[in-house]
């Protein structure tokens, strides 16, 4: 990873912050993207990286953020598509705007950032896109319909994009963690203890970034 440009979305806390630290420890030049610039700056300062602010669901903001990263560090070699939100509602009373926001961040956001970094990866003939899905992309959970739909969709997007860029040097995979000790999980109050730490997930992401190209399109389970 020495000298590799790694962009981590949702990089200011939880899995994203752990991934930023882990890739930086391997010598990567890390860009930390978050909606909150101050939070991104705190993690970037810790890892000697670059902070950029954007809402991943905003097409224009994503384009500007990726342009800023590439101007400062060079083309992105590894994208960790980690930004995500969760909302707990029964379907019969699920607010439509909340449903739309979960899908916008978790699925549209991953698409927008992947689309923005792809030209640089394809021009270089190499790149890795790591989409952080979830165990909720494998099964259904009551009152997490929007979250499950977004994470199942992210696996489908991963497989479609992997097929699209096959043979062009870009490898696309997904990681499906089980319960992880993050502020987002604690706020969701699912009633059980997490099985893993963010550092565990970061280690698996590093493994995927180093895995052979034959892994393209895989959705790797990490259930603790």
Short mmCIF file of C-alpha atoms in Angstrom, two decimals, residues 1-2 17-30 46-48 203 206 210:
data_model
loop_
_atom_site.label_atom_id
_atom_site.label_comp_id
_atom_site.label_asym_id
_atom_site.label_seq_id
_atom_site.Cartn_x
_atom_site.Cartn_y
_atom_site.Cartn_z
CA UNK A 1 0.00 0.00 0.00
CA UNK A 2 3.01 2.34 0.16
CA UNK A 17 -11.88 5.90 10.65
CA UNK A 18 -10.44 2.47 11.41
CA UNK A 19 -9.88 1.86 7.70
CA UNK A 20 -8.16 5.22 7.31
CA UNK A 21 -5.80 4.35 10.18
CA UNK A 22 -5.08 0.85 8.86
CA UNK A 23 -4.32 1.87 5.30
CA UNK A 24 -2.19 4.79 6.50
CA UNK A 25 -0.22 2.39 8.70
CA UNK A 26 0.63 0.47 5.51
CA UNK A 27 2.04 3.62 3.89
CA UNK A 28 -1.00 4.71 1.88
CA UNK A 29 -1.86 8.35 1.28
CA UNK A 30 -5.35 8.53 2.71
CA UNK A 46 -4.12 11.63 12.95
CA UNK A 47 -3.11 9.64 9.85
CA UNK A 48 -1.28 12.40 7.98
CA UNK A 203 -8.17 -5.56 8.55
CA UNK A 206 -6.97 -4.34 3.68
CA UNK A 210 -4.49 -7.02 -1.59
#
